[in-house]
Amino acid sequence: MNVGVVLAASIAGYGLYKVYIYPFFLNPLRKLPGPKSAWWSPMGFLSYIMASEPMEPQLAWMKQYGPIFAFRSLFNEYRCFVLSSTGIRYVLSSHASDFIKPKTTAKFLSDILGQGLVVVEGDIHKRQRAIMNPVFKVKQINALIPTFVQAANELKNVWTDHMNSLPSGTAFIIDTNAEMSKPTLDVIGRAGFGYEFDACSPSSANSENVKLFTAFNTALESLTMSRFLLRHFANFLRWVIPSEIKARVAYEESLKVIRSSCAEILASRRREVELELADPDAVGSKAVDLMTALVKSNLAETQSKNRLTDEEVMSQIMTFLFAGHETTSVALTWTIYYLTRHPLIQQKLRQELVEQMPDSSDAPSEEYITSQHTFLDAIAKESLRLQPPVPITLRTALKDVTIDGHFFPKGTTISLSPYVVHRMKEYWGDDAEEFKPQRWMGKEEGAVAEMGSFIPFIIGPRSCIGSRFAMLELKSMLAVYFRTFEFVETEEGKNVKRKLAITAKPSPALYVEVRRAE
């Protein structure tokens, strides 16, 4: 028999087994509840999901099938969701060491973030986390509140100057996410590694600032879900399709610029710290950014196992830059969205802010920003509940596991969705999908998070190390903006949807009207 015929028959037979026989007759995941796609379609529900808003099909399936379900995707591979609080605690907390990030996700993230906290696993993650924890201690993060307020004030002043140039009483319209990305980038530059992006004041930026700022935005624009799927299923097309070739080259060039700039910043911080350690009186006092604190801790440590390598420090910088900036700017954007849709809630917030900051030029106090018993805090949490910046996270089982009585074989990738969990009536009541900050008044965040039902920053040993940083930055900026301005919904803003990349952003852009608060 012809070898080619045998080879073709073997490939066809394997494909038939992989796409039809195993999924429909042998895979133990077929026993999980969930929607059933047509047997003849190798696409499963992929097309339907790609055409829908992120997590909306999964939200509907959770309501129909319960907190644990599975559906078939491309080539009839099963996608499993675990959304019960007990299941979430099992995967993320009590048995976290039995799960890792899927390899494709880890590879995608490592290209951007390097081998930092978000990417690494096992003992390497434990070591990095232990070294990084002191840098993110409460006192250190609280000390950054003036930095958060300063960046917010710089954008506030730009808006005020623009408003003063308009006829009296005239409002203006902003692209919310584009505007919120400016102060959050300045914050991560200053607080993260002592760098001035001048994003809020581009006229004062030098050529290096502009170069790095442009590279950063180019890299962010490349991080779309369609490109992630392309890399996952047909990576070779990135070298074939002209538009993808152009995007890939621009993305790779932008990362080179960012890494080069970060390497220079790291070298500069190391020189400063070495000088300070050699002669403390030779260096004037200055605010300590997170990277400087990390470098200082690194140089002071005598045992190599308790130090980060240069490459690991670089990876943490990249993580600060991308994860620290993007998530907070998106959280600010969605909070403004909800407050424009609920003007009475916005008004109540402003009343609290006026009490705390009688003059619009006053800075919010550390006590106010850190308190968990304010309306500002309730609004921030409610926004993160309904629109967690990262609406889904994935874990792959390293061994056979049983969760809530359901069996998942080794190698199963399990999806956990904060977006869906935060809308489950069994945890949040019949008004789970409504924006109601008052639900938080009198509640302790820790008690809710411990249940596994409030997970915007995940829980367990891989929870976001920068969660306090993000929360205080979010509240500081909301305090500054809503004390001075009123934000009003526009016609364009009524029709925004969500688009998923690394984070879930409004699409099309969220335009809101900005007025001077009465």
Short mmCIF file of C-alpha atoms in Angstrom, two decimals:
data_model
loop_
_atom_site.label_atom_id
_atom_site.label_comp_id
_atom_site.label_asym_id
_atom_site.label_seq_id
_atom_site.Cartn_x
_atom_site.Cartn_y
_atom_site.Cartn_z
CA MET A 1 0.00 0.00 0.00
CA ASN A 2 1.21 3.51 -0.81
CA VAL A 3 2.94 5.12 2.18
CA GLY A 4 1.25 8.44 1.44
CA VAL A 5 -2.18 6.84 1.54
CA VAL A 6 -1.39 5.16 4.87
CA LEU A 7 -0.11 8.43 6.31
CA ALA A 8 -3.18 10.34 5.11
CA ALA A 9 -5.49 7.67 6.49
CA SER A 10 -3.66 7.73 9.83
CA ILE A 11 -3.94 11.52 10.08
CA ALA A 12 -7.62 11.39 9.15
CA GLY A 13 -8.23 8.63 11.68
CA TYR A 14 -6.47 10.54 14.44
CA GLY A 15 -8.44 13.68 13.57
CA LEU A 16 -11.71 11.73 13.67
CA TYR A 17 -10.79 10.28 17.06
CA LYS A 18 -9.61 13.62 18.48
CA VAL A 19 -12.51 15.75 17.23
CA TYR A 20 -15.46 13.34 17.43
CA ILE A 21 -14.88 9.97 19.10
CA TYR A 22 -13.00 11.06 22.24
CA PRO A 23 -15.08 14.20 23.04
CA PHE A 24 -18.48 12.55 22.50
CA PHE A 25 -17.87 9.03 23.82
CA LEU A 26 -14.77 8.85 26.04
CA ASN A 27 -13.90 12.20 27.65
CA PRO A 28 -15.08 12.18 31.30
CA LEU A 29 -15.83 15.91 31.01
CA ARG A 30 -18.79 15.06 28.76
CA LYS A 31 -20.70 14.12 31.93
CA LEU A 32 -20.58 17.67 33.29
CA PRO A 33 -23.76 19.73 32.92
CA GLY A 34 -23.72 22.33 30.18
CA PRO A 35 -25.00 23.27 26.71
CA LYS A 36 -24.59 20.79 23.88
CA SER A 37 -23.33 21.96 20.50
CA ALA A 38 -24.21 20.22 17.21
CA TRP A 39 -22.21 17.00 16.89
CA TRP A 40 -21.22 17.70 13.30
CA SER A 41 -19.66 21.11 14.01
CA PRO A 42 -15.92 21.12 14.89
CA MET A 43 -16.29 24.73 16.11
CA GLY A 44 -18.40 23.93 19.16
CA PHE A 45 -19.55 27.20 20.73
CA LEU A 46 -16.42 29.17 19.73
CA SER A 47 -18.13 31.29 17.06
CA TYR A 48 -21.03 32.09 19.39
CA ILE A 49 -18.69 33.12 22.20
CA MET A 50 -16.50 35.27 19.94
CA ALA A 51 -19.60 37.09 18.66
CA SER A 52 -20.88 37.76 22.20
CA GLU A 53 -19.79 40.18 24.89
CA PRO A 54 -17.10 38.66 27.12
CA MET A 55 -18.52 36.21 29.70
CA GLU A 56 -22.18 36.81 28.79
CA PRO A 57 -22.72 33.27 27.38
CA GLN A 58 -21.03 31.83 30.45
CA LEU A 59 -23.23 33.96 32.72
CA ALA A 60 -26.34 32.62 30.98
CA TRP A 61 -25.08 29.04 31.21
CA MET A 62 -24.32 29.45 34.91
CA LYS A 63 -27.93 30.51 35.47
CA GLN A 64 -29.18 27.50 33.50
CA TYR A 65 -26.77 24.73 34.53
CA GLY A 66 -25.35 25.83 37.87
CA PRO A 67 -21.89 26.91 39.06
CA ILE A 68 -19.97 24.02 37.45
CA PHE A 69 -20.47 23.36 33.75
CA ALA A 70 -18.62 22.60 30.53
CA PHE A 71 -19.13 23.30 26.84
CA ARG A 72 -17.37 22.26 23.66
CA SER A 73 -15.17 24.78 21.86
CA LEU A 74 -12.87 24.51 18.83
CA PHE A 75 -12.32 20.89 17.71
CA ASN A 76 -14.84 19.93 20.41
CA GLU A 77 -12.35 20.45 23.24
CA TYR A 78 -14.16 21.02 26.53
CA ARG A 79 -14.00 24.35 28.33
CA CYS A 80 -14.83 23.90 32.02
CA PHE A 81 -16.05 26.59 34.42
CA VAL A 82 -15.92 26.35 38.22
CA LEU A 83 -17.85 29.20 39.84
CA SER A 84 -18.94 27.92 43.26
CA SER A 85 -17.29 29.55 46.27
CA THR A 86 -16.10 26.14 47.48
CA GLY A 87 -14.69 25.34 44.05
CA ILE A 88 -12.93 28.69 43.79
CA ARG A 89 -11.35 28.22 47.22
CA TYR A 90 -10.27 24.72 46.19
CA VAL A 91 -8.54 25.86 42.99
CA LEU A 92 -7.10 29.18 44.15
CA SER A 93 -6.44 28.59 47.83
CA SER A 94 -6.59 25.21 49.58
CA HIS A 95 -5.21 23.20 46.61
CA ALA A 96 -3.51 26.01 44.68
CA SER A 97 -0.31 23.98 44.28
CA ASP A 98 -2.25 21.41 42.23
CA PHE A 99 -2.88 23.96 39.47
CA ILE A 100 -0.81 26.17 37.16
CA LYS A 101 -1.51 28.70 34.45
CA PRO A 102 -2.09 27.07 31.04
CA LYS A 103 1.14 26.93 29.04
CA THR A 104 -0.25 29.04 26.18
CA THR A 105 -1.36 31.76 28.60
CA ALA A 106 1.97 31.69 30.43
CA LYS A 107 3.88 31.95 27.12
CA PHE A 108 1.74 34.87 25.96
CA LEU A 109 2.26 36.72 29.25
CA SER A 110 5.97 35.90 29.54
CA ASP A 111 6.65 37.55 26.18
CA ILE A 112 5.48 40.79 27.78
CA LEU A 113 6.16 40.42 31.49
CA GLY A 114 9.16 38.10 31.51
CA GLN A 115 9.55 35.64 34.37
CA GLY A 116 7.86 37.77 37.00
CA LEU A 117 5.30 37.05 39.71
CA VAL A 118 2.37 36.82 37.32
CA VAL A 119 4.04 34.15 35.18
CA VAL A 120 6.27 31.91 37.32
CA GLU A 121 5.01 28.86 39.20
CA GLY A 122 5.84 26.62 42.16
CA ASP A 123 8.92 27.23 44.30
CA ILE A 124 10.11 30.08 42.06
CA HIS A 125 6.83 31.91 42.65
CA LYS A 126 7.03 31.29 46.41
CA ARG A 127 10.58 32.68 46.51
CA GLN A 128 9.74 35.76 44.44
CA ARG A 129 6.59 36.41 46.46
CA ALA A 130 8.47 36.16 49.75
CA ILE A 131 11.08 38.64 48.51
CA MET A 132 8.46 41.02 47.11
CA ASN A 133 6.03 41.00 50.06
CA PRO A 134 7.95 43.53 52.22
CA VAL A 135 7.93 46.02 49.33
CA PHE A 136 4.11 45.91 49.32
CA LYS A 137 3.55 46.16 53.07
CA VAL A 138 0.73 48.40 54.26
CA LYS A 139 2.89 51.30 55.48
CA GLN A 140 4.85 51.40 52.22
CA ILE A 141 1.71 51.53 50.06
CA ASN A 142 -0.08 54.05 52.28
CA ALA A 143 2.92 56.35 51.86
CA LEU A 144 2.19 56.45 48.11
CA ILE A 145 -1.22 58.13 48.51
CA PRO A 146 0.28 61.63 47.92
CA THR A 147 1.76 60.28 44.65
CA PHE A 148 -1.69 59.05 43.58
CA VAL A 149 -3.26 62.40 44.46
CA GLN A 150 -0.52 64.38 42.70
CA ALA A 151 -1.08 62.53 39.41
CA ALA A 152 -4.85 62.98 39.70
CA ASN A 153 -4.40 66.70 40.36
CA GLU A 154 -2.22 67.12 37.28
CA LEU A 155 -4.98 65.81 35.02
CA LYS A 156 -7.55 67.79 37.00
CA ASN A 157 -5.55 70.96 36.32
CA VAL A 158 -5.37 70.17 32.59
CA TRP A 159 -9.15 69.77 32.51
CA THR A 160 -9.66 72.94 34.57
CA ASP A 161 -7.46 74.99 32.23
CA HIS A 162 -9.37 73.64 29.25
CA MET A 163 -12.69 74.42 30.92
CA ASN A 164 -11.52 77.96 31.71
CA SER A 165 -10.76 78.49 28.02
CA LEU A 166 -14.38 77.71 27.11
CA PRO A 167 -17.39 80.01 27.45
CA SER A 168 -18.72 80.07 31.02
CA GLY A 169 -20.76 77.01 31.90
CA THR A 170 -19.60 75.02 28.88
CA ALA A 171 -18.87 71.34 29.38
CA PHE A 172 -16.50 69.21 27.34
CA ILE A 173 -16.41 65.55 26.35
CA ILE A 174 -13.62 63.08 27.11
CA ASP A 175 -12.66 59.60 25.97
CA THR A 176 -12.69 58.21 29.49
CA ASN A 177 -10.27 55.32 29.17
CA ALA A 178 -7.79 57.40 27.16
CA GLU A 179 -7.86 60.09 29.85
CA MET A 180 -7.67 57.69 32.79
CA SER A 181 -4.65 55.96 31.28
CA LYS A 182 -2.63 59.18 31.68
CA PRO A 183 -2.54 59.64 35.47
CA THR A 184 -2.35 55.89 36.08
CA LEU A 185 0.69 55.68 33.80
CA ASP A 186 2.30 58.61 35.62
CA VAL A 187 1.58 56.87 38.93
CA ILE A 188 3.12 53.57 37.91
CA GLY A 189 6.15 55.44 36.56
CA ARG A 190 6.72 57.41 39.75
CA ALA A 191 5.54 54.93 42.37
CA GLY A 192 6.72 51.85 40.48
CA PHE A 193 10.22 52.86 39.48
CA GLY A 194 10.79 56.58 39.90
CA TYR A 195 10.28 57.52 36.25
CA GLU A 196 8.48 60.54 34.79
CA PHE A 197 6.27 59.67 31.83
CA ASP A 198 4.69 63.16 31.89
CA ALA A 199 1.57 61.55 30.42
CA CYS A 200 -0.66 64.25 31.91
CA SER A 201 1.68 67.01 30.71
CA PRO A 202 2.98 65.90 27.30
CA SER A 203 4.24 69.41 26.51
CA SER A 204 6.86 69.06 29.26
CA ALA A 205 7.98 65.57 28.23
CA ASN A 206 11.42 65.05 26.73
CA SER A 207 12.14 62.86 23.70
CA GLU A 208 12.93 59.78 25.82
CA ASN A 209 9.64 60.12 27.70
CA VAL A 210 7.70 60.39 24.45
CA LYS A 211 9.56 57.42 22.97
CA LEU A 212 8.78 55.19 25.96
CA PHE A 213 5.18 56.43 26.23
CA THR A 214 4.59 55.73 22.52
CA ALA A 215 6.17 52.27 22.79
CA PHE A 216 4.02 51.44 25.80
CA ASN A 217 0.79 52.39 24.02
CA THR A 218 1.82 50.47 20.89
CA ALA A 219 2.39 47.34 22.96
CA LEU A 220 -0.96 47.70 24.72
CA GLU A 221 -2.83 48.10 21.44
CA SER A 222 -1.39 44.78 20.26
CA LEU A 223 -2.76 42.80 23.20
CA THR A 224 -6.14 41.81 21.77
CA MET A 225 -8.08 38.58 22.23
CA SER A 226 -8.06 37.90 18.48
CA ARG A 227 -4.24 38.04 18.46
CA PHE A 228 -4.06 35.76 21.49
CA LEU A 229 -6.27 33.21 19.71
CA LEU A 230 -4.22 33.58 16.53
CA ARG A 231 -1.03 32.78 18.44
CA HIS A 232 -2.75 29.86 20.15
CA PHE A 233 -4.28 28.19 17.10
CA ALA A 234 -2.34 29.45 14.05
CA ASN A 235 0.80 31.27 15.13
CA PHE A 236 2.43 30.87 11.69
CA LEU A 237 -0.09 33.35 10.25
CA ARG A 238 1.67 36.14 12.15
CA TRP A 239 4.47 35.70 9.58
CA VAL A 240 2.10 35.44 6.59
CA ILE A 241 -0.77 37.96 6.85
CA PRO A 242 0.55 41.46 5.98
CA SER A 243 -1.46 43.27 8.67
CA GLU A 244 -0.30 40.76 11.29
CA ILE A 245 3.32 41.04 10.14
CA LYS A 246 3.12 44.80 10.59
CA ALA A 247 1.46 44.48 14.01
CA ARG A 248 3.96 41.84 15.16
CA VAL A 249 6.97 43.93 14.12
CA ALA A 250 5.56 47.05 15.82
CA TYR A 251 4.83 45.05 18.97
CA GLU A 252 8.29 43.50 19.11
CA GLU A 253 9.98 46.86 18.48
CA SER A 254 7.92 48.50 21.22
CA LEU A 255 8.92 45.79 23.71
CA LYS A 256 12.59 46.34 22.81
CA VAL A 257 12.24 50.04 23.57
CA ILE A 258 10.45 49.36 26.86
CA ARG A 259 12.94 46.74 28.02
CA SER A 260 15.89 48.93 27.06
CA SER A 261 14.46 51.90 28.95
CA CYS A 262 13.63 49.77 31.98
CA ALA A 263 17.17 48.35 31.99
CA GLU A 264 18.57 51.89 32.06
CA ILE A 265 16.21 52.84 34.89
CA LEU A 266 17.21 49.74 36.85
CA ALA A 267 20.91 50.51 36.43
CA SER A 268 20.31 54.08 37.57
CA ARG A 269 18.40 52.97 40.68
CA ARG A 270 21.10 50.46 41.56
CA ARG A 271 23.78 53.18 41.37
CA GLU A 272 21.71 55.43 43.62
CA VAL A 273 21.13 52.69 46.17
CA GLU A 274 24.80 51.63 46.17
CA LEU A 275 25.78 55.25 46.78
CA GLU A 276 23.27 55.55 49.60
CA LEU A 277 24.41 52.31 51.25
CA ALA A 278 28.04 53.47 51.02
CA ASP A 279 27.33 56.99 52.31
CA PRO A 280 23.77 57.67 53.54
CA ASP A 281 24.51 61.40 53.93
CA ALA A 282 25.49 61.74 50.27
CA VAL A 283 21.95 61.20 49.00
CA GLY A 284 19.16 63.65 49.71
CA SER A 285 15.78 62.45 50.92
CA LYS A 286 13.27 61.46 48.23
CA ALA A 287 10.15 59.38 47.93
CA VAL A 288 11.05 55.71 47.63
CA ASP A 289 9.44 53.94 44.67
CA LEU A 290 8.74 50.22 44.72
CA MET A 291 11.67 49.31 42.49
CA THR A 292 14.14 51.30 44.57
CA ALA A 293 12.84 49.56 47.70
CA LEU A 294 13.25 46.21 45.94
CA VAL A 295 16.79 47.00 44.76
CA LYS A 296 17.72 48.24 48.23
CA SER A 297 16.39 45.05 49.81
CA ASN A 298 18.19 42.98 47.19
CA LEU A 299 21.57 44.63 47.74
CA ALA A 300 21.26 44.40 51.51
CA GLU A 301 20.53 40.65 51.41
CA THR A 302 23.59 38.45 51.91
CA GLN A 303 22.09 35.12 50.84
CA SER A 304 21.59 34.71 47.10
CA LYS A 305 18.43 32.61 47.56
CA ASN A 306 16.77 35.66 49.13
CA ARG A 307 17.70 37.95 46.24
CA LEU A 308 16.14 38.43 42.82
CA THR A 309 18.35 38.13 39.77
CA ASP A 310 18.66 41.15 37.46
CA GLU A 311 16.35 39.42 34.98
CA GLU A 312 13.78 38.80 37.71
CA VAL A 313 13.90 42.44 38.82
CA MET A 314 13.40 43.47 35.18
CA SER A 315 10.40 41.16 34.98
CA GLN A 316 8.87 42.79 38.06
CA ILE A 317 9.32 46.21 36.45
CA MET A 318 7.51 45.03 33.32
CA THR A 319 4.77 43.60 35.52
CA PHE A 320 4.43 46.91 37.42
CA LEU A 321 4.22 48.74 34.12
CA PHE A 322 1.63 46.64 32.32
CA ALA A 323 -0.46 45.03 35.06
CA GLY A 324 -0.24 47.98 37.45
CA HIS A 325 -1.27 50.58 34.91
CA GLU A 326 -3.84 48.85 32.74
CA THR A 327 -6.04 47.36 35.45
CA THR A 328 -6.44 50.61 37.40
CA SER A 329 -7.17 52.77 34.35
CA VAL A 330 -9.88 50.31 33.30
CA ALA A 331 -11.32 50.23 36.84
CA LEU A 332 -11.49 54.04 36.87
CA THR A 333 -13.19 54.04 33.48
CA TRP A 334 -15.92 51.62 34.54
CA THR A 335 -16.49 53.45 37.83
CA ILE A 336 -17.05 56.70 35.94
CA TYR A 337 -19.39 54.79 33.62
CA TYR A 338 -21.55 53.60 36.52
CA LEU A 339 -21.61 56.98 38.23
CA THR A 340 -22.76 58.71 35.03
CA ARG A 341 -25.61 56.19 34.85
CA HIS A 342 -26.53 56.77 38.51
CA PRO A 343 -26.39 60.54 39.08
CA LEU A 344 -27.99 60.34 42.54
CA ILE A 345 -25.22 58.01 43.70
CA GLN A 346 -22.67 60.39 42.17
CA GLN A 347 -24.30 63.26 44.06
CA LYS A 348 -24.17 61.33 47.35
CA LEU A 349 -20.48 60.61 46.79
CA ARG A 350 -19.78 64.28 46.14
CA GLN A 351 -21.53 65.24 49.38
CA GLU A 352 -19.18 62.92 51.27
CA LEU A 353 -16.19 64.33 49.38
CA VAL A 354 -17.15 67.93 50.19
CA GLU A 355 -17.31 66.99 53.88
CA GLN A 356 -13.85 65.45 53.64
CA MET A 357 -12.36 68.10 51.34
CA PRO A 358 -14.20 71.42 52.00
CA ASP A 359 -12.16 73.19 49.34
CA SER A 360 -11.81 71.55 45.92
CA SER A 361 -8.05 72.05 46.16
CA ASP A 362 -7.84 70.05 49.40
CA ALA A 363 -6.17 66.66 49.30
CA PRO A 364 -8.01 63.65 50.69
CA SER A 365 -6.53 62.40 53.94
CA GLU A 366 -4.78 59.06 54.31
CA GLU A 367 -7.37 58.08 56.91
CA TYR A 368 -10.21 58.70 54.45
CA ILE A 369 -8.59 56.91 51.50
CA THR A 370 -7.64 53.85 53.56
CA SER A 371 -10.99 53.54 55.36
CA GLN A 372 -13.26 50.62 54.42
CA HIS A 373 -16.31 52.37 55.89
CA THR A 374 -16.90 55.21 53.43
CA PHE A 375 -19.26 55.60 50.50
CA LEU A 376 -16.18 56.10 48.30
CA ASP A 377 -14.90 52.68 49.35
CA ALA A 378 -18.31 51.11 48.71
CA ILE A 379 -18.42 52.60 45.20
CA ALA A 380 -14.93 51.35 44.38
CA LYS A 381 -15.79 47.82 45.52
CA GLU A 382 -19.14 47.77 43.74
CA SER A 383 -17.50 48.86 40.49
CA LEU A 384 -14.85 46.14 40.86
CA ARG A 385 -17.62 43.65 41.58
CA LEU A 386 -19.59 44.37 38.42
CA GLN A 387 -16.61 45.07 36.17
CA PRO A 388 -13.50 43.29 37.44
CA PRO A 389 -10.74 44.48 35.07
CA VAL A 390 -9.66 40.87 34.46
CA PRO A 391 -12.97 38.98 34.08
CA ILE A 392 -11.52 35.47 33.75
CA THR A 393 -8.52 33.50 34.95
CA LEU A 394 -7.44 29.99 33.96
CA ARG A 395 -5.78 27.13 35.82
CA THR A 396 -4.64 23.73 34.52
CA ALA A 397 -4.86 20.72 36.86
CA LEU A 398 -1.52 18.98 37.50
CA LYS A 399 -3.30 15.82 38.63
CA ASP A 400 -6.78 14.29 38.73
CA VAL A 401 -9.03 16.36 41.02
CA THR A 402 -12.60 16.20 42.27
CA ILE A 403 -14.32 19.54 42.90
CA ASP A 404 -17.79 19.68 44.45
CA GLY A 405 -18.31 16.06 43.44
CA HIS A 406 -17.26 16.58 39.81
CA PHE A 407 -14.21 14.78 38.39
CA PHE A 408 -11.60 16.67 36.34
CA PRO A 409 -8.74 14.60 34.86
CA LYS A 410 -5.12 15.74 34.92
CA GLY A 411 -4.50 18.37 32.23
CA THR A 412 -8.00 19.88 32.39
CA THR A 413 -7.98 23.66 32.10
CA ILE A 414 -10.49 25.18 34.52
CA SER A 415 -11.89 28.67 34.02
CA LEU A 416 -12.77 30.88 36.97
CA SER A 417 -14.62 34.09 36.18
CA PRO A 418 -14.84 36.94 38.69
CA TYR A 419 -17.30 38.60 36.28
CA VAL A 420 -19.78 35.71 36.53
CA VAL A 421 -19.22 34.94 40.22
CA HIS A 422 -19.88 38.57 41.11
CA ARG A 423 -23.31 38.31 39.46
CA MET A 424 -24.50 35.14 41.18
CA LYS A 425 -27.73 35.71 43.11
CA GLU A 426 -26.88 33.07 45.71
CA TYR A 427 -24.03 35.31 46.89
CA TRP A 428 -25.30 38.80 46.13
CA GLY A 429 -29.10 38.57 46.18
CA ASP A 430 -31.75 39.19 43.55
CA ASP A 431 -30.18 42.57 42.72
CA ALA A 432 -26.81 40.96 41.95
CA GLU A 433 -26.58 42.58 38.50
CA GLU A 434 -27.46 46.07 39.71
CA PHE A 435 -25.01 48.79 40.73
CA LYS A 436 -25.78 49.28 44.43
CA PRO A 437 -22.81 50.53 46.47
CA GLN A 438 -24.96 50.54 49.61
CA ARG A 439 -24.69 46.75 49.72
CA TRP A 440 -21.13 47.28 51.01
CA MET A 441 -21.95 49.67 53.82
CA GLY A 442 -21.24 47.90 57.09
CA LYS A 443 -19.58 44.92 55.40
CA GLU A 444 -15.96 43.92 55.77
CA GLU A 445 -14.27 43.16 52.44
CA GLY A 446 -12.23 40.36 53.99
CA ALA A 447 -15.31 38.45 55.12
CA VAL A 448 -16.82 38.56 51.63
CA ALA A 449 -13.58 37.69 49.86
CA GLU A 450 -12.99 34.75 52.19
CA MET A 451 -16.19 33.19 50.89
CA GLY A 452 -14.70 33.14 47.41
CA SER A 453 -17.49 35.31 46.09
CA PHE A 454 -15.57 38.60 45.75
CA ILE A 455 -12.40 37.95 43.78
CA PRO A 456 -11.41 40.99 41.67
CA PHE A 457 -7.81 40.41 42.79
CA ILE A 458 -8.17 36.61 43.07
CA ILE A 459 -7.51 34.89 46.43
CA GLY A 460 -4.91 32.51 47.82
CA PRO A 461 -1.13 32.40 47.33
CA ARG A 462 -1.41 33.85 43.80
CA SER A 463 -3.66 36.75 44.74
CA CYS A 464 -2.61 40.12 43.33
CA ILE A 465 0.29 41.43 45.38
CA GLY A 466 -0.60 44.97 44.29
CA SER A 467 -4.27 44.86 45.32
CA ARG A 468 -3.87 47.49 48.05
CA PHE A 469 -1.86 49.69 45.69
CA ALA A 470 -4.63 49.45 43.07
CA MET A 471 -7.46 50.04 45.53
CA LEU A 472 -5.89 53.12 47.14
CA GLU A 473 -4.95 54.55 43.75
CA LEU A 474 -8.51 54.02 42.49
CA LYS A 475 -10.04 55.73 45.52
CA SER A 476 -7.53 58.61 45.53
CA MET A 477 -8.27 59.49 41.92
CA LEU A 478 -12.03 59.15 42.28
CA ALA A 479 -11.88 61.50 45.26
CA VAL A 480 -10.01 64.19 43.31
CA TYR A 481 -12.12 64.00 40.15
CA PHE A 482 -15.58 63.77 41.69
CA ARG A 483 -14.87 66.51 44.23
CA THR A 484 -14.20 68.94 41.39
CA PHE A 485 -16.21 67.69 38.42
CA GLU A 486 -19.59 66.26 37.53
CA PHE A 487 -19.58 63.48 34.95
CA VAL A 488 -22.65 63.17 32.72
CA GLU A 489 -23.71 60.36 30.41
CA THR A 490 -23.65 61.05 26.65
CA GLU A 491 -25.67 59.41 23.89
CA GLU A 492 -22.55 57.59 22.71
CA GLY A 493 -21.92 56.38 26.25
CA LYS A 494 -25.28 54.63 26.45
CA ASN A 495 -24.32 51.98 23.94
CA VAL A 496 -20.90 50.80 25.07
CA LYS A 497 -20.12 47.10 25.19
CA ARG A 498 -17.13 45.29 26.65
CA LYS A 499 -14.17 44.10 24.62
CA LEU A 500 -11.72 41.62 26.10
CA ALA A 501 -7.97 41.84 25.68
CA ILE A 502 -5.87 41.44 28.83
CA THR A 503 -8.57 43.52 30.49
CA ALA A 504 -12.22 44.19 29.63
CA LYS A 505 -12.48 47.71 28.20
CA PRO A 506 -15.47 49.66 26.89
CA SER A 507 -16.02 49.31 23.16
CA PRO A 508 -16.49 51.63 21.39
CA ALA A 509 -14.73 54.21 23.56
CA LEU A 510 -16.69 55.53 26.55
CA TYR A 511 -17.35 59.23 26.00
CA VAL A 512 -18.69 61.23 28.94
CA GLU A 513 -19.38 64.91 29.49
CA VAL A 514 -17.35 66.74 32.13
CA ARG A 515 -18.82 69.74 33.95
CA ARG A 516 -17.66 71.81 36.87
CA ALA A 517 -19.38 70.52 40.00
CA GLU A 518 -21.79 72.93 41.65
#
